[in-house]
């Protein structure tokens, strides 16, 4: 009898344990975003299953179901644009092509500027990147002498304009050139830099690293070291550098099991933070407020016209305040990843912009005054890399080029210059200024009846498309032809420096208007009643499944009904034109 009771109790305990684990698992599942971005393991699995397929010459120009005459006009327009760019940029393109086979980054960006089915049909000149040899103010010059307004922002480095950073670099090197590349021994300027960063971050200690990714790695490592907990929380779509420890989905070749990807602005996510005992830190990318639960917008993903951006400062500030409270209560380290947003959103960065004090902050990019840098700032407790009572229990982090004298010099000039009355006034006015500029931008687009809309978070802008289209990615090439330099991600992220005057901003707007008008005249935004974002996505899915499973291709629905017939007609016309005469 006693044995039976013991067995019953053990079975009950086991059942309760299983039910508790199921409840915890369900709670975590509910906190994930419903998209593949919110499920890292599934996103990796699905990425491996996506087959490459390419639209041939007949389909390339009418993949939206446009009639043959529209396809022909697009073909002629692309040839004219190709001719113009080849003429404008002959030296730059030749130099870039020479590098492509030897520079892996260039190979990657040349393959991921547009949706992959169109890649093979795009002329070479559109795929290649840029080579530049001079900058001035808000502009950049390629090897052919073409000056363009720079909206690439040097990946976020260029907050104040290129002349500002060239002066920081020159003055900083002049202050440190007598020491040269001495590593391990500090240049005395480091003390000034540390004190200024402490004041800006509101934190106690500073460590220097070579890049923003490295700074994030160190912050996460220290959070785990001091809390003794294993997992970090990131929010769906947020980018924290290329380290696989904070990028668990597509792009990560190492399987990680110590990262929770939760939905942004989600009550279930807060419940996970408030109840789990294994969370060491929460990583916040302040820019994620601009495209919550979505990856950073890029033209390679412009399959239709469903780019989602938008910013509600008050709502996101309230969200961060709730996270701050839970992190304090649960001994979770709150890390602000300010590598991109630091010194842009406000003098004290996102902490000032949103009114939240973090436990640790990572900086990079612009803080180096034009030279490479990564910085971690944190409390005394979190920054310590050893335990006095356990001398062998350390968290080792060193780097050969940390605190390089030239970087310390440029950083010193940068930090002192942004304290000037002129730049402090600029900070006070900049949020309202950029909001008003974007409002003017949208007024111009609306007045010209162009299918574009601009959204922004401060001086970071993004282009959305208001009509269904499969060819929105073409706009980046028209913009280049009209004097605007973008990064390889295209129209998804336009990073503008504070050096843009009102007149220069208006000139950029006119470049956009002219480029979009030409693109519209070339019929890339052709419309029909059957064309919708839904039918575009269904067509793409059908094309992808046909490539993956050719045996069922004829059974799949084709929502853009005219496509196959038109493609066949165009192939027949081409075959007739190329058929040899007896």
Coordinates of C-alpha atoms in Angstrom, one line a residue:
X1 CA 0.0 0.0 0.0
X2 CA 2.8 2.4 0.9
X3 CA 4.6 1.6 -2.3
X4 CA 1.5 2.3 -4.3
X5 CA 1.1 5.7 -2.6
X6 CA 4.8 6.5 -3.3
X7 CA 4.3 5.6 -7.0
X8 CA 1.2 7.7 -7.1
X9 CA 2.9 10.7 -5.6
X10 CA 5.9 10.3 -7.9
X11 CA 3.6 10.0 -11.0
X12 CA 1.7 13.1 -9.8
X13 CA 5.0 15.0 -9.4
X14 CA 6.1 13.9 -12.8
X15 CA 2.8 15.0 -14.4
X16 CA 2.9 18.4 -12.7
X17 CA 6.5 18.8 -13.8
X18 CA 5.5 18.1 -17.4
X19 CA 2.5 20.4 -17.2
X20 CA 4.7 23.2 -15.8
X21 CA 7.2 22.7 -18.6
X22 CA 4.5 22.8 -21.2
X23 CA 3.1 26.0 -19.6
X24 CA 6.5 27.7 -19.6
X25 CA 7.0 26.6 -23.2
X26 CA 3.6 27.8 -24.3
X27 CA 4.3 31.1 -22.6
X28 CA 7.5 31.5 -24.5
X29 CA 5.8 30.5 -27.8
X30 CA 3.1 33.1 -27.3
X31 CA 5.8 35.8 -26.8
X32 CA 7.3 35.1 -30.2
X33 CA 6.3 37.0 -33.3
X34 CA 4.1 35.0 -35.7
X35 CA 6.5 35.5 -38.7
X36 CA 9.5 33.4 -39.5
X37 CA 11.6 36.3 -38.2
X38 CA 10.3 35.4 -34.8
X39 CA 11.2 31.8 -35.0
X40 CA 15.0 31.5 -35.6
X41 CA 15.2 27.8 -36.0
X42 CA 12.4 27.6 -38.6
X43 CA 13.8 30.6 -40.5
X44 CA 17.1 28.8 -40.9
X45 CA 15.4 25.6 -42.0
X46 CA 13.2 27.4 -44.5
X47 CA 16.1 29.5 -45.9
X48 CA 17.8 26.3 -46.9
X49 CA 14.7 25.2 -48.8
X50 CA 14.3 28.3 -50.9
X51 CA 15.5 27.4 -54.5
X52 CA 17.2 29.8 -56.8
X53 CA 15.3 30.6 -59.9
X54 CA 15.7 33.3 -62.5
X55 CA 13.2 35.0 -64.8
X56 CA 14.3 34.7 -68.4
X57 CA 14.4 37.6 -70.7
X58 CA 10.8 37.1 -71.8
X59 CA 9.4 37.1 -68.2
X60 CA 11.8 39.6 -66.7
X61 CA 9.9 42.6 -68.0
X62 CA 6.3 41.4 -67.6
X63 CA 6.5 39.4 -64.3
X64 CA 3.6 41.5 -63.0
X65 CA 1.3 40.5 -65.8
X66 CA 1.9 43.6 -67.9
X67 CA 1.1 43.4 -71.7
X68 CA 3.8 42.8 -74.2
X69 CA 4.0 46.5 -75.3
X70 CA 4.6 47.6 -71.7
X71 CA 7.3 45.0 -71.4
X72 CA 9.0 46.3 -74.6
X73 CA 8.9 49.8 -73.3
X74 CA 10.5 48.7 -70.1
X75 CA 13.2 46.8 -72.0
X76 CA 14.1 50.0 -74.0
X77 CA 14.1 52.1 -70.8
X78 CA 16.4 49.7 -69.0
X79 CA 18.8 49.8 -72.0
X80 CA 18.8 53.6 -72.0
X81 CA 19.4 53.7 -68.2
X82 CA 22.3 51.1 -68.7
X83 CA 23.8 53.3 -71.4
X84 CA 23.6 56.4 -69.2
X85 CA 25.2 54.8 -66.2
X86 CA 27.9 53.1 -68.3
X87 CA 28.7 56.5 -69.8
X88 CA 28.6 58.4 -66.5
X89 CA 30.6 55.8 -64.5
X90 CA 33.0 54.0 -66.9
X91 CA 36.1 54.3 -64.7
X92 CA 34.3 53.6 -61.5
X93 CA 32.6 50.5 -62.9
X94 CA 35.8 49.1 -64.4
X95 CA 37.6 49.6 -61.1
X96 CA 34.8 47.9 -59.2
X97 CA 34.6 45.0 -61.6
X98 CA 38.4 44.5 -61.2
X99 CA 37.9 44.1 -57.4
X100 CA 34.8 41.9 -57.5
X101 CA 36.5 38.5 -57.8
X102 CA 38.9 39.3 -54.9
X103 CA 36.7 41.1 -52.4
X104 CA 34.1 38.9 -50.8
X105 CA 32.0 41.8 -49.5
X106 CA 31.6 43.2 -53.0
X107 CA 30.5 39.8 -54.3
X108 CA 27.8 39.6 -51.6
X109 CA 26.5 43.1 -52.2
X110 CA 26.4 42.7 -55.9
X111 CA 24.2 39.7 -55.6
X112 CA 21.8 41.1 -53.0
X113 CA 20.8 44.5 -54.3
X114 CA 17.5 43.3 -55.8
X115 CA 15.1 40.3 -55.4
X116 CA 17.1 37.3 -56.6
X117 CA 14.8 36.1 -59.5
X118 CA 15.8 39.3 -61.4
X119 CA 19.5 39.1 -60.6
X120 CA 20.7 37.4 -63.8
X121 CA 18.6 39.7 -66.0
X122 CA 20.0 42.9 -64.6
X123 CA 22.9 44.5 -66.5
X124 CA 26.3 44.3 -64.8
X125 CA 26.6 48.1 -64.2
X126 CA 23.6 48.0 -61.9
X127 CA 25.0 45.3 -59.7
X128 CA 28.4 46.8 -59.0
X129 CA 29.1 49.1 -56.0
X130 CA 30.8 52.4 -56.0
X131 CA 34.4 53.5 -55.7
X132 CA 34.9 57.1 -54.4
X133 CA 38.0 59.2 -54.0
X134 CA 36.7 62.5 -52.5
X135 CA 33.9 63.8 -50.2
X136 CA 32.8 67.3 -49.4
X137 CA 30.0 68.3 -47.0
X138 CA 27.0 66.2 -47.9
X139 CA 28.4 64.9 -51.2
X140 CA 30.6 62.1 -52.5
X141 CA 32.6 61.9 -55.7
X142 CA 33.3 58.7 -57.8
X143 CA 36.3 58.1 -60.0
X144 CA 34.6 59.6 -63.0
X145 CA 34.1 63.0 -61.2
X146 CA 30.4 62.5 -60.5
X147 CA 29.3 64.3 -57.4
X148 CA 26.2 62.8 -55.7
X149 CA 24.3 63.6 -52.5
X150 CA 25.3 60.9 -50.1
X151 CA 22.4 59.2 -48.4
X152 CA 24.4 56.1 -47.5
X153 CA 25.6 57.8 -44.3
X154 CA 28.7 55.5 -44.3
X155 CA 26.6 52.9 -42.4
X156 CA 25.8 55.5 -39.7
X157 CA 29.2 57.0 -39.2
X158 CA 28.4 60.2 -40.9
X159 CA 26.2 62.2 -38.5
X160 CA 27.8 65.6 -38.9
X161 CA 29.0 65.7 -42.5
X162 CA 32.3 64.5 -44.0
X163 CA 34.2 67.8 -43.5
X164 CA 33.5 67.5 -39.8
X165 CA 35.1 64.0 -39.6
X166 CA 38.1 64.8 -41.8
X167 CA 38.9 67.6 -39.4
X168 CA 38.5 65.3 -36.4
X169 CA 40.9 62.8 -38.0
X170 CA 43.5 65.3 -39.0
X171 CA 43.5 67.1 -35.6
X172 CA 43.4 63.9 -33.7
X173 CA 46.4 62.4 -35.5
X174 CA 48.3 65.6 -35.0
X175 CA 47.8 65.3 -31.3
X176 CA 49.0 61.7 -31.2
X177 CA 51.5 61.2 -34.1
X178 CA 54.5 61.6 -31.8
X179 CA 53.5 58.4 -30.0
X180 CA 52.6 56.4 -33.2
X181 CA 51.1 52.9 -33.1
X182 CA 52.0 52.1 -29.5
X183 CA 49.6 49.5 -28.2
X184 CA 49.0 48.4 -24.6
X185 CA 50.4 51.7 -23.3
X186 CA 47.7 54.4 -23.2
X187 CA 48.0 57.9 -24.7
X188 CA 47.0 60.5 -22.1
X189 CA 44.1 61.6 -24.1
X190 CA 42.3 58.4 -23.1
X191 CA 41.5 60.0 -19.7
X192 CA 39.6 62.9 -21.3
X193 CA 37.7 60.4 -23.5
X194 CA 36.7 58.2 -20.7
X195 CA 35.4 61.1 -18.6
X196 CA 33.3 62.4 -21.4
X197 CA 31.8 59.0 -22.3
X198 CA 30.9 58.5 -18.6
X199 CA 29.1 61.8 -18.6
X200 CA 27.2 61.0 -21.8
X201 CA 26.3 57.5 -20.9
X202 CA 25.5 58.1 -17.2
X203 CA 27.6 55.1 -16.3
X204 CA 30.8 54.4 -14.3
X205 CA 33.4 52.6 -16.5
X206 CA 34.4 52.3 -20.1
X207 CA 36.2 49.6 -22.2
X208 CA 37.4 50.1 -25.8
X209 CA 37.1 47.6 -28.7
X210 CA 37.6 47.5 -32.4
X211 CA 34.0 47.5 -33.7
X212 CA 30.4 47.7 -32.6
X213 CA 30.0 44.0 -33.0
X214 CA 32.9 43.4 -30.7
X215 CA 31.4 45.8 -28.2
X216 CA 28.1 44.0 -28.2
X217 CA 29.9 40.7 -27.7
X218 CA 31.7 42.0 -24.6
X219 CA 28.6 43.5 -23.1
X220 CA 26.7 40.2 -23.4
X221 CA 29.6 38.3 -22.1
X222 CA 29.9 40.5 -19.0
X223 CA 26.1 40.3 -18.4
X224 CA 26.3 36.5 -18.3
X225 CA 29.4 36.5 -16.2
X226 CA 27.9 38.7 -13.5
X227 CA 24.3 37.3 -13.4
X228 CA 25.3 33.7 -13.8
X229 CA 22.4 33.3 -16.2
X230 CA 22.6 31.8 -19.7
X231 CA 20.1 33.5 -22.1
X232 CA 19.8 36.9 -23.7
X233 CA 16.7 38.4 -25.1
X234 CA 16.6 40.2 -28.4
X235 CA 13.5 41.5 -30.2
X236 CA 12.2 40.3 -33.5
X237 CA 14.0 41.9 -36.5
X238 CA 16.6 43.7 -34.4
X239 CA 20.2 43.8 -35.7
X240 CA 23.1 43.8 -33.2
X241 CA 26.0 43.0 -35.5
X242 CA 27.1 39.9 -37.3
X243 CA 28.1 37.8 -34.3
X244 CA 26.0 34.6 -34.4
X245 CA 25.4 34.9 -30.6
X246 CA 22.9 37.8 -31.3
X247 CA 21.9 36.8 -34.9
X248 CA 20.4 33.4 -34.4
X249 CA 18.2 33.3 -37.6
X250 CA 19.1 33.5 -41.3
X251 CA 22.8 34.4 -41.8
X252 CA 23.9 32.4 -38.8
X253 CA 25.8 29.1 -39.6
X254 CA 26.2 28.1 -35.9
X255 CA 23.1 26.8 -34.1
X256 CA 22.6 28.8 -30.9
X257 CA 20.3 27.7 -28.0
X258 CA 20.9 30.6 -25.6
X259 CA 18.9 33.4 -27.3
X260 CA 15.2 34.2 -27.0
X261 CA 13.8 36.2 -29.9
X262 CA 10.6 37.9 -28.6
X263 CA 8.0 40.1 -30.2
X264 CA 8.4 43.8 -29.8
X265 CA 5.7 45.7 -27.9
X266 CA 4.0 42.5 -26.9
X267 CA 2.5 41.8 -23.4
X268 CA 3.5 38.1 -23.6
X269 CA 7.1 39.2 -24.0
X270 CA 6.9 41.2 -20.8
X271 CA 5.5 38.1 -19.1
X272 CA 8.5 36.0 -20.2
X273 CA 10.9 38.6 -18.9
X274 CA 9.0 38.8 -15.6
X275 CA 8.9 35.0 -15.0
X276 CA 11.9 33.3 -16.5
X277 CA 15.0 32.8 -14.3
X278 CA 17.6 32.2 -17.1
X279 CA 17.6 35.6 -18.7
X280 CA 20.9 37.4 -18.2
X281 CA 20.3 40.5 -20.4
X282 CA 17.9 42.3 -22.8
X283 CA 19.4 43.9 -25.9
X284 CA 17.7 47.0 -27.2
X285 CA 18.4 48.4 -30.7
X286 CA 16.7 51.8 -30.4
X287 CA 16.3 52.0 -34.2
X288 CA 13.9 49.0 -34.0
X289 CA 11.1 51.4 -33.1
X290 CA 11.2 52.4 -36.8
X291 CA 10.3 48.9 -38.1
X292 CA 9.1 46.9 -35.1
X293 CA 9.2 43.1 -35.6
X294 CA 10.6 43.5 -39.1
X295 CA 14.2 43.3 -40.4
X296 CA 15.8 46.5 -41.5
X297 CA 14.2 47.4 -44.9
X298 CA 16.3 46.6 -48.0
X299 CA 15.5 46.5 -51.7
X300 CA 16.6 42.9 -51.9
X301 CA 13.3 42.0 -50.2
X302 CA 11.1 44.3 -52.3
X303 CA 9.0 41.5 -53.7
X304 CA 5.9 43.7 -53.5
X305 CA 4.9 47.0 -52.0
X306 CA 4.5 46.0 -48.3
X307 CA 7.5 47.7 -46.7
X308 CA 6.4 48.6 -43.2
X309 CA 8.0 51.5 -41.4
X310 CA 6.6 54.0 -38.9
X311 CA 7.6 55.6 -35.6
X312 CA 5.6 56.4 -32.5
X313 CA 8.1 57.9 -30.0
X314 CA 5.7 58.1 -27.1
X315 CA 4.5 54.5 -27.4
X316 CA 8.0 53.1 -27.7
X317 CA 9.2 55.2 -24.8
X318 CA 6.4 53.6 -22.6
X319 CA 7.4 50.2 -23.8
X320 CA 11.0 50.7 -22.9
X321 CA 10.1 52.0 -19.5
X322 CA 8.2 48.8 -18.8
X323 CA 11.2 46.7 -19.8
X324 CA 13.4 48.9 -17.6
X325 CA 11.2 48.2 -14.6
X326 CA 11.1 44.5 -15.1
X327 CA 14.9 44.3 -15.7
X328 CA 15.4 46.1 -12.4
X329 CA 13.1 43.8 -10.5
X330 CA 14.5 40.6 -12.0
X331 CA 18.2 41.3 -12.0
X332 CA 18.3 41.4 -15.8
X333 CA 20.9 43.6 -17.4
X334 CA 19.4 46.2 -19.8
X335 CA 21.8 46.9 -22.7
X336 CA 21.2 49.7 -25.2
X337 CA 23.0 48.9 -28.5
X338 CA 23.8 52.5 -29.6
X339 CA 26.3 51.5 -32.2
X340 CA 24.1 53.0 -34.9
X341 CA 22.0 55.5 -33.0
X342 CA 24.5 56.9 -30.6
X343 CA 25.1 60.7 -31.0
X344 CA 22.4 60.9 -33.7
X345 CA 19.1 60.8 -31.9
X346 CA 20.4 63.1 -29.2
X347 CA 23.6 64.2 -27.5
X348 CA 23.2 61.4 -24.9
X349 CA 21.8 59.1 -27.6
X350 CA 18.7 56.9 -27.2
X351 CA 18.9 57.1 -23.4
X352 CA 18.1 60.8 -23.7
X353 CA 15.8 60.4 -26.7
X354 CA 13.5 57.9 -24.9
X355 CA 14.2 59.0 -21.3
X356 CA 15.6 55.6 -20.2
X357 CA 18.8 54.8 -18.3
X358 CA 20.4 51.5 -19.3
X359 CA 22.7 49.3 -17.3
X360 CA 25.2 49.0 -20.2
X361 CA 25.5 50.9 -23.5
X362 CA 27.5 49.9 -26.5
X363 CA 28.8 52.6 -29.0
X364 CA 30.6 52.5 -32.3
X365 CA 30.8 54.1 -35.7
X366 CA 30.6 57.9 -35.3
X367 CA 32.2 58.0 -31.8
X368 CA 35.6 57.2 -33.4
X369 CA 35.6 60.6 -35.2
X370 CA 36.0 58.9 -38.5
X371 CA 38.2 56.0 -37.4
X372 CA 37.0 52.4 -36.3
X373 CA 35.9 52.0 -32.7
X374 CA 33.7 50.0 -30.4
X375 CA 33.0 51.1 -26.8
X376 CA 31.2 49.5 -23.8
X377 CA 30.0 51.7 -20.9
X378 CA 28.5 50.1 -17.8
X379 CA 28.3 50.2 -14.0
X380 CA 31.3 49.4 -11.8
X381 CA 29.7 46.0 -10.9
X382 CA 29.0 44.9 -14.5
X383 CA 32.3 46.0 -16.0
X384 CA 34.6 44.1 -13.6
X385 CA 36.3 41.2 -15.4
X386 CA 37.4 39.2 -12.3
X387 CA 36.1 38.2 -8.9
X388 CA 38.3 39.0 -5.9
X389 CA 37.1 36.0 -4.0
X390 CA 37.6 33.7 -6.9
X391 CA 40.9 34.6 -8.6
X392 CA 40.7 32.0 -11.3
X393 CA 37.1 33.0 -12.3
X394 CA 37.6 35.7 -14.9
X395 CA 35.9 37.1 -18.0
X396 CA 38.8 37.7 -20.3
X397 CA 38.5 40.3 -23.0
X398 CA 41.4 42.0 -24.7
X399 CA 42.2 43.2 -28.2
X400 CA 45.4 44.1 -30.0
X401 CA 44.2 47.5 -31.3
X402 CA 41.9 48.5 -28.5
X403 CA 42.6 52.2 -27.6
X404 CA 44.8 52.9 -30.6
X405 CA 46.4 56.3 -30.1
X406 CA 45.1 57.7 -33.4
X407 CA 41.6 56.6 -32.6
X408 CA 41.8 58.1 -29.2
X409 CA 42.9 61.4 -30.8
X410 CA 40.1 61.5 -33.3
X411 CA 37.6 60.5 -30.7
X412 CA 38.8 63.3 -28.4
X413 CA 38.3 65.9 -31.0
X414 CA 34.8 64.5 -31.8
X415 CA 33.7 64.5 -28.2
X416 CA 34.9 68.0 -27.6
X417 CA 33.4 69.4 -30.8
X418 CA 29.9 68.0 -30.1
X419 CA 29.9 69.9 -26.8
X420 CA 30.1 73.2 -28.7
X421 CA 27.1 75.6 -28.3
X422 CA 26.5 75.4 -32.1
X423 CA 26.1 71.6 -32.1
X424 CA 24.2 71.5 -28.8
X425 CA 21.7 73.9 -30.3
X426 CA 21.5 71.7 -33.4
X427 CA 20.7 68.8 -31.1
X428 CA 17.9 70.7 -29.5
X429 CA 16.3 71.5 -32.9
X430 CA 17.1 68.5 -35.0
X431 CA 14.2 66.2 -34.2
X432 CA 11.6 68.9 -35.2
X433 CA 13.7 69.9 -38.2
X434 CA 13.9 66.4 -39.7
X435 CA 10.2 65.8 -39.1
X436 CA 9.3 69.0 -40.9
X437 CA 11.7 68.2 -43.8
X438 CA 10.1 64.8 -44.2
X439 CA 6.6 66.4 -44.2
X440 CA 7.8 68.7 -47.0
X441 CA 9.2 65.6 -48.9
X442 CA 5.9 63.9 -48.8
X443 CA 4.0 67.0 -49.9
X444 CA 6.2 67.2 -53.0
X445 CA 5.7 63.5 -53.8
X446 CA 1.9 63.8 -53.3
X447 CA 1.7 66.9 -55.4
X448 CA 3.4 65.1 -58.3
X449 CA 1.1 62.0 -57.8
X450 CA 4.1 59.7 -57.3
X451 CA 3.5 56.3 -55.6
X452 CA 6.0 57.0 -52.9
X453 CA 5.9 57.9 -49.2
X454 CA 8.8 58.8 -46.8
X455 CA 8.8 57.8 -43.2
X456 CA 11.5 58.7 -40.7
X457 CA 13.0 58.3 -37.2
X458 CA 14.9 61.6 -36.8
X459 CA 17.4 61.8 -39.7
X460 CA 17.0 58.2 -40.8
X461 CA 14.5 57.9 -43.7
X462 CA 12.8 55.0 -45.6
X463 CA 10.9 54.9 -48.8
X464 CA 7.5 53.1 -48.9
X465 CA 5.6 52.3 -52.1
X466 CA 1.9 53.0 -52.3
X467 CA 1.0 51.0 -55.4
X468 CA 1.4 47.3 -55.9
X469 CA 4.5 46.6 -57.9
X470 CA 7.2 44.0 -58.5
X471 CA 9.7 46.6 -59.7
X472 CA 10.1 49.0 -56.9
X473 CA 13.7 47.9 -56.6
X474 CA 14.4 49.8 -59.9
X475 CA 14.1 53.2 -58.2
X476 CA 17.6 52.9 -56.6
X477 CA 19.2 52.9 -60.1
X478 CA 17.1 55.8 -61.3
X479 CA 18.2 57.7 -58.2
X480 CA 21.8 57.1 -58.9
X481 CA 21.4 58.4 -62.4
X482 CA 19.8 61.5 -60.9
X483 CA 22.6 62.3 -58.5
X484 CA 21.8 60.4 -55.3
X485 CA 24.2 57.9 -53.7
X486 CA 22.6 55.0 -51.7
X487 CA 24.1 52.1 -49.8
X488 CA 23.8 48.6 -51.3
X489 CA 20.5 48.1 -49.4
X490 CA 18.8 50.7 -51.6
X491 CA 15.8 52.8 -50.7
X492 CA 15.1 50.9 -47.4
X493 CA 17.3 53.1 -45.3
X494 CA 18.4 56.7 -46.2
X495 CA 20.9 58.0 -43.7
X496 CA 21.2 61.7 -43.9
X497 CA 23.9 63.8 -42.1
X498 CA 23.2 67.0 -40.1
X499 CA 25.3 68.8 -42.7
X500 CA 22.4 69.0 -45.2
X501 CA 21.2 72.5 -45.5
X502 CA 17.5 73.3 -46.2
X503 CA 18.5 74.0 -49.8
X504 CA 20.4 70.8 -50.2
X505 CA 17.6 68.8 -48.7
X506 CA 15.2 70.4 -51.3
X507 CA 17.6 69.4 -54.0
X508 CA 17.6 65.8 -52.8
X509 CA 13.8 65.9 -52.9
X510 CA 13.9 67.2 -56.5
X511 CA 16.3 64.4 -57.4
X512 CA 13.8 61.9 -56.0
X513 CA 10.9 63.5 -57.9
X514 CA 12.8 63.5 -61.2
X515 CA 14.0 59.9 -60.8
X516 CA 10.5 58.7 -59.8
X517 CA 8.9 60.6 -62.7
X518 CA 11.2 59.0 -65.2
X519 CA 10.6 55.6 -63.6
X520 CA 6.8 56.2 -63.9
X521 CA 7.1 57.3 -67.5
X522 CA 9.1 54.1 -68.2
X523 CA 6.0 52.1 -67.0
X524 CA 7.6 50.2 -64.1
X525 CA 4.6 51.2 -62.0
X526 CA 2.1 49.9 -64.5
X527 CA -1.2 48.9 -62.9
X528 CA -4.1 46.5 -63.6
X529 CA -7.2 45.5 -61.5
X530 CA -5.6 42.0 -61.0
X531 CA -2.4 43.4 -59.6
X532 CA -2.2 43.5 -55.8
X533 CA 0.4 42.8 -53.2
X534 CA -1.5 39.5 -52.5
X535 CA -1.4 38.3 -56.1
X536 CA 2.2 39.3 -56.4
X537 CA 3.2 37.2 -53.4
X538 CA 1.1 34.3 -54.6
X539 CA 2.8 34.5 -58.0
X540 CA 6.2 34.5 -56.4
X541 CA 5.3 31.5 -54.3
X542 CA 4.0 29.7 -57.3
X543 CA 7.2 30.5 -59.2
X544 CA 9.3 29.3 -56.3
X545 CA 7.4 26.0 -55.9
X546 CA 7.7 25.4 -59.7
X547 CA 11.4 25.8 -59.4
X548 CA 11.6 23.5 -56.4
X549 CA 9.2 20.9 -57.7
X550 CA 9.1 21.0 -61.6
X551 CA 6.8 17.9 -61.8
X552 CA 3.9 19.9 -60.3
X553 CA 4.6 23.2 -62.0
X554 CA 1.6 22.9 -64.3
X555 CA -0.8 22.3 -61.4
X556 CA 0.0 25.4 -59.5
X557 CA -2.2 28.5 -59.6
X558 CA -0.9 31.5 -61.5
X559 CA -2.7 34.6 -60.2
X560 CA -1.2 36.9 -62.9
X561 CA -3.1 35.0 -65.6
X562 CA -1.7 36.8 -68.6
X563 CA 1.9 36.2 -67.7
X564 CA 2.6 32.8 -69.3
X565 CA 0.7 33.6 -72.5
X566 CA 2.5 36.9 -73.0
X567 CA 5.9 35.2 -72.2
X568 CA 5.2 32.6 -74.8
X569 CA 4.3 35.3 -77.4
X570 CA 7.4 37.3 -76.6
X571 CA 9.6 34.1 -77.0
X572 CA 7.9 33.3 -80.3
X573 CA 8.5 36.9 -81.5
X574 CA 12.2 36.7 -80.5
X575 CA 12.6 33.3 -82.1
X576 CA 11.1 34.6 -85.3
X577 CA 13.4 37.6 -85.3
X578 CA 16.5 35.5 -84.7
X579 CA 15.5 32.7 -87.1
X580 CA 18.0 32.4 -90.0
X581 CA 16.8 33.3 -93.5
X582 CA 17.3 30.5 -96.1

